[in-house]
PDB file of C-alpha atoms and ligand atoms in Angstrom:
ATOM      1  CA  MET A 826      97.428 -72.161 149.300  1.00 33.00           C
ATOM      2  CA  ASN A 827      99.064 -71.470 152.548  1.00 35.00           C
ATOM      3  CA  GLN A 828      96.932 -69.418 154.987  1.00 35.00           C
ATOM      4  CA  GLY A 829      97.929 -66.235 156.982  1.00 33.00           C
ATOM      5  CA  ILE A 830     100.980 -65.181 155.203  1.00 37.00           C
ATOM      6  CA  LYS A 831     100.192 -61.860 153.423  1.00 39.00           C
ATOM      7  CA  VAL A 832     102.413 -59.899 150.765  1.00 42.00           C
ATOM      8  CA  SER A 833     103.674 -57.009 152.912  1.00 49.00           C
ATOM      9  CA  GLY A 834     106.000 -55.526 150.643  1.00 61.00           C
ATOM     10  CA  CYS A 835     106.211 -54.124 147.207  1.00 90.00           C
ATOM     11  CA  ILE A 836     107.011 -54.999 143.639  1.00 95.00           C
ATOM     12  CA  SER A 837     110.721 -56.102 142.997  1.00 97.00           C
ATOM     13  CA  PHE A 838     112.096 -55.797 139.503  1.00 98.00           C
ATOM     14  CA  ILE A 839     114.691 -58.273 138.411  1.00 98.00           C
ATOM     15  CA  GLY A 840     116.672 -57.202 135.111  1.00 98.00           C
ATOM     16  CA  PHE A 841     117.594 -60.331 132.897  1.00 98.00           C
ATOM     17  CA  ALA A 842     120.528 -58.575 130.777  1.00 97.00           C
ATOM     18  CA  SER A 843     121.019 -61.391 128.484  1.00 97.00           C
ATOM     19  CA  GLY A 844     120.434 -61.922 124.522  1.00 96.00           C
ATOM     20  CA  TRP A 845     122.182 -65.229 124.475  1.00 95.00           C
ATOM     21  CA  GLY A 846     119.219 -67.047 123.499  1.00 95.00           C
ATOM     22  CA  ALA A 847     118.416 -64.737 120.384  1.00 93.00           C
ATOM     23  CA  GLN A 848     119.936 -64.172 116.895  1.00 90.00           C
ATOM     24  CA  VAL A 849     119.684 -60.539 117.462  1.00 88.00           C
ATOM     25  CA  ARG A 850     121.099 -59.935 120.792  1.00 91.00           C
ATOM     26  CA  ALA A 851     120.514 -56.362 121.669  1.00 94.00           C
ATOM     27  CA  THR A 852     117.810 -57.223 123.945  1.00 95.00           C
ATOM     28  CA  GLU A 853     120.417 -57.702 126.545  1.00 96.00           C
ATOM     29  CA  GLN A 854     120.412 -53.884 126.875  1.00 97.00           C
ATOM     30  CA  GLY A 855     116.645 -53.861 127.685  1.00 98.00           C
ATOM     31  CA  PRO A 856     116.810 -53.830 131.540  1.00 98.00           C
ATOM     32  CA  ASP A 857     119.307 -50.955 131.702  1.00 98.00           C
ATOM     33  CA  ALA A 858     117.496 -49.027 129.326  1.00 98.00           C
ATOM     34  CA  LEU A 859     114.232 -49.464 131.191  1.00 98.00           C
ATOM     35  CA  TYR A 860     115.870 -48.590 134.620  1.00 97.00           C
ATOM     36  CA  LYS A 861     117.708 -45.554 133.305  1.00 97.00           C
ATOM     37  CA  SER A 862     114.554 -44.199 131.207  1.00 97.00           C
ATOM     38  CA  GLY A 863     113.204 -42.991 134.671  1.00 95.00           C
ATOM     39  CA  ILE A 864     109.615 -44.194 133.417  1.00 95.00           C
ATOM     40  CA  LEU A 865     109.374 -46.572 136.661  1.00 95.00           C
ATOM     41  CA  SER A 866     109.173 -43.344 138.674  1.00 93.00           C
ATOM     42  CA  THR A 867     105.837 -42.596 137.264  1.00 90.00           C
ATOM     43  CA  LEU A 868     104.316 -46.121 138.567  1.00 92.00           C
ATOM     44  CA  PRO A 869     101.628 -45.576 141.285  1.00 88.00           C
ATOM     45  CA  VAL A 870     102.954 -48.525 143.096  1.00 89.00           C
ATOM     46  CA  SER A 871     105.938 -48.937 145.720  1.00 90.00           C
ATOM     47  CA  TRP A 872     108.600 -50.845 143.897  1.00 94.00           C
ATOM     48  CA  GLU A 873     112.387 -51.690 144.202  1.00 95.00           C
ATOM     49  CA  TRP A 874     115.089 -52.540 141.455  1.00 96.00           C
ATOM     50  CA  LYS A 875     116.244 -55.688 143.182  1.00 97.00           C
ATOM     51  CA  GLU A 876     119.069 -56.253 140.830  1.00 98.00           C
ATOM     52  CA  THR A 877     120.098 -56.692 137.309  1.00 98.00           C
ATOM     53  CA  LEU A 878     121.678 -59.932 136.369  1.00 98.00           C
ATOM     54  CA  PHE A 879     124.403 -60.071 133.834  1.00 98.00           C
ATOM     55  CA  PRO A 880     125.769 -63.106 131.867  1.00 96.00           C
ATOM     56  CA  LEU A 881     129.215 -64.107 132.396  1.00 93.00           C
ATOM     57  CA  LYS A 882     130.280 -62.614 129.132  1.00 91.00           C
ATOM     58  CA  SER A 883     128.107 -60.370 127.049  1.00 91.00           C
ATOM     59  CA  ALA A 884     126.581 -62.137 124.062  1.00 88.00           C
ATOM     60  CA  GLN A 885     127.045 -58.933 121.998  1.00 85.00           C
ATOM     61  CA  ASP A 886     130.789 -59.082 122.751  1.00 87.00           C
ATOM     62  CA  LEU A 887     131.249 -62.833 121.970  1.00 86.00           C
ATOM     63  CA  HIS A 888     130.204 -63.785 118.617  1.00 82.00           C
ATOM     64  CA  LEU A 889     129.223 -67.392 119.110  1.00 91.00           C
ATOM     65  CA  PRO A 890     126.462 -68.872 116.621  1.00 90.00           C
ATOM     66  CA  SER A 891     123.087 -69.790 118.034  1.00 92.00           C
ATOM     67  CA  GLY A 892     123.050 -73.526 119.567  1.00 93.00           C
ATOM     68  CA  LYS A 893     124.988 -75.516 122.119  1.00 93.00           C
ATOM     69  CA  GLU A 894     127.744 -73.258 122.489  1.00 94.00           C
ATOM     70  CA  THR A 895     125.632 -70.507 123.933  1.00 96.00           C
ATOM     71  CA  LEU A 896     123.878 -72.967 126.510  1.00 97.00           C
ATOM     72  CA  PRO A 897     126.437 -72.597 129.387  1.00 97.00           C
ATOM     73  CA  TYR A 898     125.621 -68.833 129.504  1.00 97.00           C
ATOM     74  CA  ILE A 899     121.677 -69.268 129.354  1.00 97.00           C
ATOM     75  CA  GLU A 900     121.770 -71.932 131.930  1.00 98.00           C
ATOM     76  CA  ASP A 901     123.566 -69.965 134.345  1.00 98.00           C
ATOM     77  CA  MET A 902     121.555 -67.165 133.737  1.00 98.00           C
ATOM     78  CA  CYS A 903     118.103 -68.890 134.160  1.00 98.00           C
ATOM     79  CA  LYS A 904     119.416 -70.688 137.382  1.00 98.00           C
ATOM     80  CA  ARG A 905     120.391 -67.155 138.818  1.00 98.00           C
ATOM     81  CA  THR A 906     116.910 -65.988 137.859  1.00 98.00           C
ATOM     82  CA  ALA A 907     115.188 -68.607 139.266  1.00 98.00           C
ATOM     83  CA  LEU A 908     116.980 -68.245 142.733  1.00 98.00           C
ATOM     84  CA  SER A 909     116.364 -64.389 142.615  1.00 98.00           C
ATOM     85  CA  VAL A 910     112.676 -64.701 142.023  1.00 98.00           C
ATOM     86  CA  GLY A 911     112.453 -67.251 144.971  1.00 98.00           C
ATOM     87  CA  GLU A 912     114.180 -64.547 146.959  1.00 97.00           C
ATOM     88  CA  VAL A 913     111.585 -61.966 145.930  1.00 97.00           C
ATOM     89  CA  LEU A 914     108.595 -64.365 146.963  1.00 96.00           C
ATOM     90  CA  GLN A 915     110.126 -65.273 150.143  1.00 95.00           C
ATOM     91  CA  ARG A 916     110.113 -61.948 151.248  1.00 93.00           C
ATOM     92  CA  HIS A 917     106.526 -61.602 150.182  1.00 91.00           C
ATOM     93  CA  HIS A 918     107.271 -59.185 147.337  1.00 94.00           C
ATOM     94  CA  PHE A 919     105.674 -59.548 143.748  1.00 96.00           C
ATOM     95  CA  PRO A 920     108.563 -60.471 141.138  1.00 98.00           C
ATOM     96  CA  VAL A 921     108.559 -58.338 137.863  1.00 98.00           C
ATOM     97  CA  VAL A 922     111.177 -59.817 135.549  1.00 98.00           C
ATOM     98  CA  ILE A 923     112.400 -57.782 132.632  1.00 98.00           C
ATOM     99  CA  GLY A 924     114.291 -59.042 129.728  1.00 97.00           C
ATOM    100  CA  GLY A 925     116.343 -59.615 127.953  1.00 97.00           C
ATOM    101  CA  ASP A 926     115.309 -62.356 125.524  1.00 97.00           C
ATOM    102  CA  HIS A 927     112.547 -64.780 126.327  1.00 98.00           C
ATOM    103  CA  THR A 928     114.916 -67.644 127.650  1.00 98.00           C
ATOM    104  CA  VAL A 929     114.477 -66.122 131.017  1.00 98.00           C
ATOM    105  CA  ALA A 930     111.172 -67.733 131.299  1.00 98.00           C
ATOM    106  CA  ALA A 931     112.613 -71.111 132.061  1.00 98.00           C
ATOM    107  CA  GLY A 932     114.292 -69.709 135.145  1.00 98.00           C
ATOM    108  CA  THR A 933     111.417 -67.428 136.225  1.00 98.00           C
ATOM    109  CA  TRP A 934     108.707 -69.867 136.278  1.00 98.00           C
ATOM    110  CA  ALA A 935     111.106 -72.603 137.636  1.00 98.00           C
ATOM    111  CA  GLY A 936     111.827 -69.948 140.347  1.00 98.00           C
ATOM    112  CA  VAL A 937     107.943 -69.267 141.092  1.00 98.00           C
ATOM    113  CA  ALA A 938     106.883 -72.950 141.151  1.00 98.00           C
ATOM    114  CA  PHE A 939     109.723 -73.757 143.363  1.00 98.00           C
ATOM    115  CA  SER A 940     109.286 -71.167 145.704  1.00 97.00           C
ATOM    116  CA  LEU A 941     105.440 -71.376 145.992  1.00 96.00           C
ATOM    117  CA  LYS A 942     105.772 -75.270 146.023  1.00 95.00           C
ATOM    118  CA  ASN A 943     103.117 -75.352 143.043  1.00 95.00           C
ATOM    119  CA  LYS A 944     104.978 -77.379 140.586  1.00 95.00           C
ATOM    120  CA  GLN A 945     102.538 -78.460 137.851  1.00 96.00           C
ATOM    121  CA  LYS A 946      99.891 -76.439 139.763  1.00 98.00           C
ATOM    122  CA  LEU A 947     100.980 -73.062 138.373  1.00 98.00           C
ATOM    123  CA  GLY A 948      99.043 -71.567 135.507  1.00 98.00           C
ATOM    124  CA  LEU A 949     100.653 -69.364 132.942  1.00 98.00           C
ATOM    125  CA  ILE A 950      99.436 -66.967 130.196  1.00 99.00           C
ATOM    126  CA  TRP A 951     102.144 -66.691 127.423  1.00 99.00           C
ATOM    127  CA  ILE A 952     101.612 -63.614 125.216  1.00 98.00           C
ATOM    128  CA  ASP A 953     103.609 -63.799 122.225  1.00 98.00           C
ATOM    129  CA  ALA A 954     103.729 -63.790 118.467  1.00 98.00           C
ATOM    130  CA  HIS A 955     105.782 -67.073 118.652  1.00 98.00           C
ATOM    131  CA  MET A 956     105.349 -70.433 120.356  1.00 98.00           C
ATOM    132  CA  ASP A 957     108.674 -70.910 121.980  1.00 98.00           C
ATOM    133  CA  ALA A 958     107.855 -74.293 121.951  1.00 98.00           C
ATOM    134  CA  HIS A 959     111.050 -75.713 119.901  1.00 98.00           C
ATOM    135  CA  THR A 960     113.486 -78.387 121.022  1.00 97.00           C
ATOM    136  CA  MET A 961     116.851 -78.567 119.466  1.00 96.00           C
ATOM    137  CA  GLU A 962     115.693 -81.127 117.283  1.00 97.00           C
ATOM    138  CA  THR A 963     112.938 -79.023 115.739  1.00 97.00           C
ATOM    139  CA  SER A 964     114.495 -75.618 115.955  1.00 96.00           C
ATOM    140  CA  PRO A 965     115.709 -74.245 112.486  1.00 96.00           C
ATOM    141  CA  SER A 966     117.488 -71.386 114.071  1.00 96.00           C
ATOM    142  CA  LYS A 967     118.845 -73.149 117.081  1.00 95.00           C
ATOM    143  CA  ALA A 968     118.238 -69.992 119.025  1.00 96.00           C
ATOM    144  CA  TYR A 969     117.223 -70.986 122.726  1.00 97.00           C
ATOM    145  CA  HIS A 970     114.813 -68.121 123.143  1.00 97.00           C
ATOM    146  CA  GLY A 971     112.511 -70.267 120.763  1.00 97.00           C
ATOM    147  CA  MET A 972     112.480 -73.079 123.340  1.00 98.00           C
ATOM    148  CA  PRO A 973     111.364 -72.208 126.875  1.00 98.00           C
ATOM    149  CA  LEU A 974     107.970 -73.071 126.906  1.00 98.00           C
ATOM    150  CA  ALA A 975     109.194 -76.651 125.632  1.00 98.00           C
ATOM    151  CA  ASP A 976     111.452 -76.605 128.776  1.00 98.00           C
ATOM    152  CA  LEU A 977     108.946 -75.448 131.155  1.00 98.00           C
ATOM    153  CA  LEU A 978     106.664 -78.524 129.866  1.00 98.00           C
ATOM    154  CA  GLY A 979     109.646 -80.895 130.315  1.00 98.00           C
ATOM    155  CA  TYR A 980     111.049 -81.053 126.597  1.00 98.00           C
ATOM    156  CA  GLY A 981     114.656 -79.651 126.224  1.00 97.00           C
ATOM    157  CA  ASP A 982     118.158 -79.611 127.831  1.00 97.00           C
ATOM    158  CA  SER A 983     117.979 -81.290 130.993  1.00 97.00           C
ATOM    159  CA  SER A 984     119.759 -78.207 132.566  1.00 97.00           C
ATOM    160  CA  LEU A 985     116.818 -76.136 131.500  1.00 98.00           C
ATOM    161  CA  VAL A 986     114.142 -78.486 132.278  1.00 98.00           C
ATOM    162  CA  ASN A 987     115.230 -79.201 135.760  1.00 98.00           C
ATOM    163  CA  ILE A 988     116.626 -75.801 136.847  1.00 97.00           C
ATOM    164  CA  LEU A 989     115.687 -75.933 140.639  1.00 97.00           C
ATOM    165  CA  GLU A 990     114.309 -79.466 140.843  1.00 96.00           C
ATOM    166  CA  ASN A 991     113.716 -82.285 138.647  1.00 97.00           C
ATOM    167  CA  GLY A 992     110.758 -82.701 136.340  1.00 96.00           C
ATOM    168  CA  PRO A 993     108.253 -80.576 134.461  1.00 98.00           C
ATOM    169  CA  VAL A 994     107.572 -77.119 135.934  1.00 98.00           C
ATOM    170  CA  LEU A 995     104.159 -76.832 134.137  1.00 98.00           C
ATOM    171  CA  ASN A 996     101.204 -78.859 133.290  1.00 98.00           C
ATOM    172  CA  PRO A 997     100.372 -78.336 129.660  1.00 98.00           C
ATOM    173  CA  GLN A 998      96.599 -78.011 130.899  1.00 98.00           C
ATOM    174  CA  HIS A 999      97.233 -74.961 132.816  1.00 98.00           C
ATOM    175  CA  VAL A1000      98.955 -73.026 129.889  1.00 98.00           C
ATOM    176  CA  CYS A1001      97.566 -70.736 127.466  1.00 98.00           C
ATOM    177  CA  LEU A1002      99.293 -68.989 124.459  1.00 98.00           C
ATOM    178  CA  ILE A1003      97.674 -65.622 123.122  1.00 98.00           C
ATOM    179  CA  GLY A1004      98.794 -63.818 119.994  1.00 98.00           C
ATOM    180  CA  VAL A1005     100.301 -66.324 118.147  1.00 98.00           C
ATOM    181  CA  ARG A1006     101.098 -65.824 114.376  1.00 98.00           C
ATOM    182  CA  SER A1007     104.664 -67.009 113.315  1.00 98.00           C
ATOM    183  CA  TYR A1008     105.550 -70.608 114.207  1.00 98.00           C
ATOM    184  CA  GLU A1009     107.119 -73.903 112.673  1.00 97.00           C
ATOM    185  CA  GLU A1010     105.320 -77.286 112.403  1.00 97.00           C
ATOM    186  CA  GLY A1011     107.510 -78.881 115.090  1.00 97.00           C
ATOM    187  CA  GLU A1012     106.847 -76.771 117.798  1.00 98.00           C
ATOM    188  CA  ALA A1013     102.960 -76.653 116.737  1.00 98.00           C
ATOM    189  CA  ALA A1014     102.946 -80.536 116.674  1.00 98.00           C
ATOM    190  CA  LEU A1015     104.410 -80.609 120.403  1.00 98.00           C
ATOM    191  CA  LEU A1016     101.857 -78.071 121.806  1.00 98.00           C
ATOM    192  CA  LYS A1017      99.054 -79.833 119.961  1.00 98.00           C
ATOM    193  CA  ARG A1018      99.861 -83.286 121.177  1.00 98.00           C
ATOM    194  CA  LEU A1019     100.004 -81.904 124.764  1.00 98.00           C
ATOM    195  CA  GLY A1020      96.944 -80.305 124.467  1.00 98.00           C
ATOM    196  CA  VAL A1021      97.985 -76.809 125.165  1.00 98.00           C
ATOM    197  CA  ARG A1022      95.392 -74.100 124.510  1.00 98.00           C
ATOM    198  CA  VAL A1023      96.681 -71.897 121.730  1.00 98.00           C
ATOM    199  CA  TYR A1024      94.729 -68.633 120.980  1.00 98.00           C
ATOM    200  CA  TYR A1025      96.205 -67.671 117.440  1.00 98.00           C
ATOM    201  CA  MET A1026      96.028 -64.189 116.328  1.00 98.00           C
ATOM    202  CA  SER A1027      93.296 -64.964 113.757  1.00 98.00           C
ATOM    203  CA  GLU A1028      91.081 -65.986 116.769  1.00 98.00           C
ATOM    204  CA  VAL A1029      92.081 -62.891 118.839  1.00 98.00           C
ATOM    205  CA  GLN A1030      90.798 -60.796 115.601  1.00 98.00           C
ATOM    206  CA  GLU A1031      87.803 -62.807 115.377  1.00 98.00           C
ATOM    207  CA  ARG A1032      86.623 -62.893 118.942  1.00 98.00           C
ATOM    208  CA  GLY A1033      88.269 -59.715 120.497  1.00 98.00           C
ATOM    209  CA  PHE A1034      91.196 -59.543 122.834  1.00 98.00           C
ATOM    210  CA  ASP A1035      88.962 -59.024 125.952  1.00 98.00           C
ATOM    211  CA  THR A1036      86.715 -62.027 125.117  1.00 98.00           C
ATOM    212  CA  VAL A1037      89.810 -64.131 124.681  1.00 98.00           C
ATOM    213  CA  PHE A1038      91.749 -63.034 127.661  1.00 98.00           C
ATOM    214  CA  GLN A1039      89.025 -63.568 130.085  1.00 98.00           C
ATOM    215  CA  GLU A1040      88.584 -67.002 128.791  1.00 98.00           C
ATOM    216  CA  ALA A1041      92.450 -67.772 129.102  1.00 98.00           C
ATOM    217  CA  LEU A1042      92.326 -66.564 132.516  1.00 98.00           C
ATOM    218  CA  HIS A1043      89.613 -68.789 133.686  1.00 98.00           C
ATOM    219  CA  HIS A1044      91.483 -71.495 131.768  1.00 98.00           C
ATOM    220  CA  VAL A1045      94.906 -70.834 133.794  1.00 98.00           C
ATOM    221  CA  LYS A1046      92.929 -70.656 137.204  1.00 98.00           C
ATOM    222  CA  GLN A1047      91.375 -73.836 136.791  1.00 97.00           C
ATOM    223  CA  GLY A1048      92.878 -76.363 139.057  1.00 97.00           C
ATOM    224  CA  THR A1049      96.102 -74.402 139.837  1.00 98.00           C
ATOM    225  CA  THR A1050      97.044 -72.613 143.089  1.00 96.00           C
ATOM    226  CA  GLY A1051      98.037 -69.023 141.545  1.00 97.00           C
ATOM    227  CA  PHE A1052      99.314 -68.312 138.075  1.00 98.00           C
ATOM    228  CA  GLY A1053     101.672 -65.992 136.224  1.00 98.00           C
ATOM    229  CA  VAL A1054     101.697 -63.893 133.073  1.00 98.00           C
ATOM    230  CA  THR A1055     104.659 -63.637 130.574  1.00 98.00           C
ATOM    231  CA  ILE A1056     104.491 -60.926 127.875  1.00 98.00           C
ATOM    232  CA  ASP A1057     106.772 -61.015 124.939  1.00 98.00           C
ATOM    233  CA  LEU A1058     106.670 -57.639 123.621  1.00 98.00           C
ATOM    234  CA  ASP A1059     106.674 -58.941 120.073  1.00 98.00           C
ATOM    235  CA  ALA A1060     103.089 -60.120 120.718  1.00 98.00           C
ATOM    236  CA  PHE A1061     102.322 -56.616 120.058  1.00 98.00           C
ATOM    237  CA  ASP A1062     101.870 -55.033 116.574  1.00 98.00           C
ATOM    238  CA  PRO A1063     105.317 -53.376 115.336  1.00 98.00           C
ATOM    239  CA  GLU A1064     103.386 -50.032 115.159  1.00 98.00           C
ATOM    240  CA  ASP A1065     102.977 -50.273 118.967  1.00 98.00           C
ATOM    241  CA  ALA A1066     106.186 -52.063 119.809  1.00 98.00           C
ATOM    242  CA  PRO A1067     108.704 -51.315 117.215  1.00 98.00           C
ATOM    243  CA  GLY A1068     111.590 -52.101 119.751  1.00 97.00           C
ATOM    244  CA  VAL A1069     111.852 -56.051 120.020  1.00 97.00           C
ATOM    245  CA  GLY A1070     114.069 -58.671 118.909  1.00 92.00           C
ATOM    246  CA  THR A1071     111.739 -60.276 116.391  1.00 93.00           C
ATOM    247  CA  PRO A1072     108.921 -58.050 115.043  1.00 96.00           C
ATOM    248  CA  GLU A1073     105.926 -59.552 113.524  1.00 97.00           C
ATOM    249  CA  SER A1074     103.302 -57.803 111.693  1.00 98.00           C
ATOM    250  CA  GLN A1075      99.586 -57.990 112.483  1.00 97.00           C
ATOM    251  CA  GLY A1076      99.839 -58.078 116.100  1.00 98.00           C
ATOM    252  CA  LEU A1077      97.893 -57.088 119.282  1.00 98.00           C
ATOM    253  CA  LYS A1078      96.732 -53.628 119.559  1.00 98.00           C
ATOM    254  CA  ALA A1079      97.736 -51.923 122.670  1.00 98.00           C
ATOM    255  CA  GLN A1080      94.678 -49.753 122.797  1.00 98.00           C
ATOM    256  CA  GLU A1081      92.629 -53.106 122.721  1.00 98.00           C
ATOM    257  CA  ALA A1082      94.619 -55.306 125.101  1.00 98.00           C
ATOM    258  CA  LEU A1083      95.610 -52.696 127.679  1.00 98.00           C
ATOM    259  CA  PRO A1084      91.876 -52.165 129.208  1.00 98.00           C
ATOM    260  CA  ALA A1085      91.327 -55.851 129.262  1.00 98.00           C
ATOM    261  CA  LEU A1086      94.489 -56.670 131.092  1.00 98.00           C
ATOM    262  CA  THR A1087      93.479 -54.308 134.153  1.00 96.00           C
ATOM    263  CA  ILE A1088      91.518 -57.300 135.295  1.00 96.00           C
ATOM    264  CA  LEU A1089      94.704 -58.663 136.500  1.00 96.00           C
ATOM    265  CA  GLN A1090      95.203 -55.850 139.046  1.00 93.00           C
ATOM    266  CA  ARG A1091      92.616 -57.088 141.250  1.00 90.00           C
ATOM    267  CA  ASP A1092      93.397 -60.710 140.896  1.00 94.00           C
ATOM    268  CA  PRO A1093      95.336 -62.053 144.213  1.00 93.00           C
ATOM    269  CA  ASP A1094      96.160 -65.236 142.279  1.00 96.00           C
ATOM    270  CA  LEU A1095      98.701 -63.618 140.103  1.00 97.00           C
ATOM    271  CA  LYS A1096     102.097 -64.478 141.685  1.00 97.00           C
ATOM    272  CA  ALA A1097     104.651 -62.994 138.985  1.00 98.00           C
ATOM    273  CA  LEU A1098     104.859 -60.905 135.882  1.00 98.00           C
ATOM    274  CA  GLU A1099     107.529 -61.123 133.056  1.00 98.00           C
ATOM    275  CA  ILE A1100     107.849 -58.632 130.301  1.00 98.00           C
ATOM    276  CA  VAL A1101     110.778 -59.600 127.701  1.00 98.00           C
ATOM    277  CA  GLU A1102     112.409 -58.806 124.361  1.00 98.00           C
ATOM    278  CA  TYR A1103     112.757 -55.172 124.654  1.00 98.00           C
ATOM    279  CA  ASN A1104     115.229 -54.036 122.290  1.00 97.00           C
ATOM    280  CA  PRO A1105     115.917 -50.297 122.905  1.00 97.00           C
ATOM    281  CA  GLU A1106     118.254 -50.234 119.486  1.00 97.00           C
ATOM    282  CA  ARG A1107     115.091 -50.815 117.606  1.00 97.00           C
ATOM    283  CA  ASP A1108     112.642 -48.562 119.498  1.00 97.00           C
ATOM    284  CA  ARG A1109     111.083 -45.538 117.710  1.00 97.00           C
ATOM    285  CA  GLY A1110     110.111 -42.416 119.636  1.00 96.00           C
ATOM    286  CA  GLY A1111     109.989 -44.218 122.779  1.00 97.00           C
ATOM    287  CA  LYS A1112     106.828 -46.288 121.859  1.00 98.00           C
ATOM    288  CA  THR A1113     108.036 -49.765 123.078  1.00 98.00           C
ATOM    289  CA  LEU A1114     109.173 -47.821 126.425  1.00 97.00           C
ATOM    290  CA  SER A1115     105.745 -46.347 127.019  1.00 97.00           C
ATOM    291  CA  LEU A1116     103.993 -49.632 126.115  1.00 98.00           C
ATOM    292  CA  ILE A1117     106.115 -51.269 128.960  1.00 98.00           C
ATOM    293  CA  ARG A1118     105.167 -48.461 131.348  1.00 97.00           C
ATOM    294  CA  ASP A1119     101.260 -48.894 130.318  1.00 97.00           C
ATOM    295  CA  LEU A1120     101.555 -52.648 130.990  1.00 98.00           C
ATOM    296  CA  LEU A1121     103.028 -52.219 134.314  1.00 97.00           C
ATOM    297  CA  ILE A1122     100.403 -49.577 135.370  1.00 96.00           C
ATOM    298  CA  ASN A1123      97.601 -51.594 134.132  1.00 96.00           C
ATOM    299  CA  ILE A1124      98.697 -54.982 135.526  1.00 97.00           C
ATOM    300  CA  LEU A1125     100.776 -54.518 138.689  1.00 95.00           C
ATOM    301  CA  PRO A1126      98.714 -54.829 141.952  1.00 85.00           C
ATOM    302  CA  ASN A1127      98.038 -51.852 143.960  1.00 74.00           C
ATOM    303  CA  SER A1128      98.963 -51.834 147.813  1.00 70.00           C
ATOM    304  CA  GLU A1129      95.306 -52.897 148.844  1.00 72.00           C
ATOM    305  CA  ILE A1130      95.632 -55.871 146.652  1.00 73.00           C
ATOM    306  CA  MET A1131      99.199 -56.581 147.762  1.00 73.00           C
ATOM    307  CA  GLN A1132      97.715 -57.267 151.268  1.00 71.00           C
ATOM    308  CA  LYS A1133      95.357 -60.047 150.045  1.00 71.00           C
ATOM    309  CA  ILE A1134      98.050 -62.030 148.048  1.00 65.00           C
ATOM    310  CA  ASP A1135      98.692 -65.266 149.739  1.00 60.00           C
ATOM    311  CA  ILE A1136     101.950 -66.649 149.258  1.00 55.00           C
TER     312      ILE A1136
HETATM  313 MN1   MN B 379     108.824 -65.312 122.946  1.00 56.68          MN
END
C-alpha cells in the first residue's frame, strides 16, 4: 500500500439505476428509492450522494429479452461505474455503490482495482444466494446479472472482462462467496476449477455466520492489498429482505449477520462496499430498506477509521 496518503473525506454513494442484467428489471428503481426514503440522513457518518448513473435507455421501457441485445447498455453502465468509483477513491473518499442489478460488480471492482493499482491483489467477499459465475455459454437465462463474478475472474464478454484495462481483475484465490443456495452446474464447475472458496448456506447454518465470515475475512486479506464486500440482498432470507430481484428461501438471518459484520467498521483494508438488487416494488413494510440502513450502519467506517485508511 502507498504510505502517507490518508482518507480525508467521507462516504460517497453512487447509484447504479439499471436492471438491464436481470429478468425482473425493477431493481433499476433501487437507488432513487433509497435516496428519496430519507434513511441515509440517519447514518452516523458524513456522506454525500455523488451521483446516480442511468442507462442510455430504461430497461423497463424497452422490452428486450435477456442476452446479447442488452450488452451495450450493460457495458456502458459498468464502464461509467468503474470511472465514477475511481474518482471517489482519487478524492480519498470511501465508495458505496447501490444497485441496481448485480452486473454493476463488473464495473465497481474493476474501478477499485484500477484506481488502487491492485489488480489481482484485491480481495472480495461476495455475499449472495447465487454464484453469479455463469458465462453466456452456461447460463440458462442469458441474464447478465448471473455473470459478473465470472467477468471479474476473466471469463465472459471481453467488454465486461476488460473494462478499464486488459486481464482479470480478481485472482480466484482472493475471493469468497457466502450464502450460496441456488446455482447451476456450469457456474459451480467454473468456481470449483478455479479454486474459489464457496461457503454454501448449509455450511453457514452448520458453523454460524460469525465463524464463516471471520474465516472469509482472513481468506480475502491473505496476500492482498485491500478488499471489498459486495452484498446481494437476496443472500438474506426473504423474511428480512422481501424487496429483491430474485428471492430465494432459507437465507441469511439479518439478526445473525449484522453483529458479525461490524468487524468491518474497524478494518482499514476495506476499500469499498456494494449493495445490490434492491427492488422497491417488492418490499414489504420497508423491511428491505431498513436492512440496507442496518447494513450501512454496521459496516461503514467511522470518521476515526477513515483517517487511517491508506489509499
Ligand atoms: Mn448476485
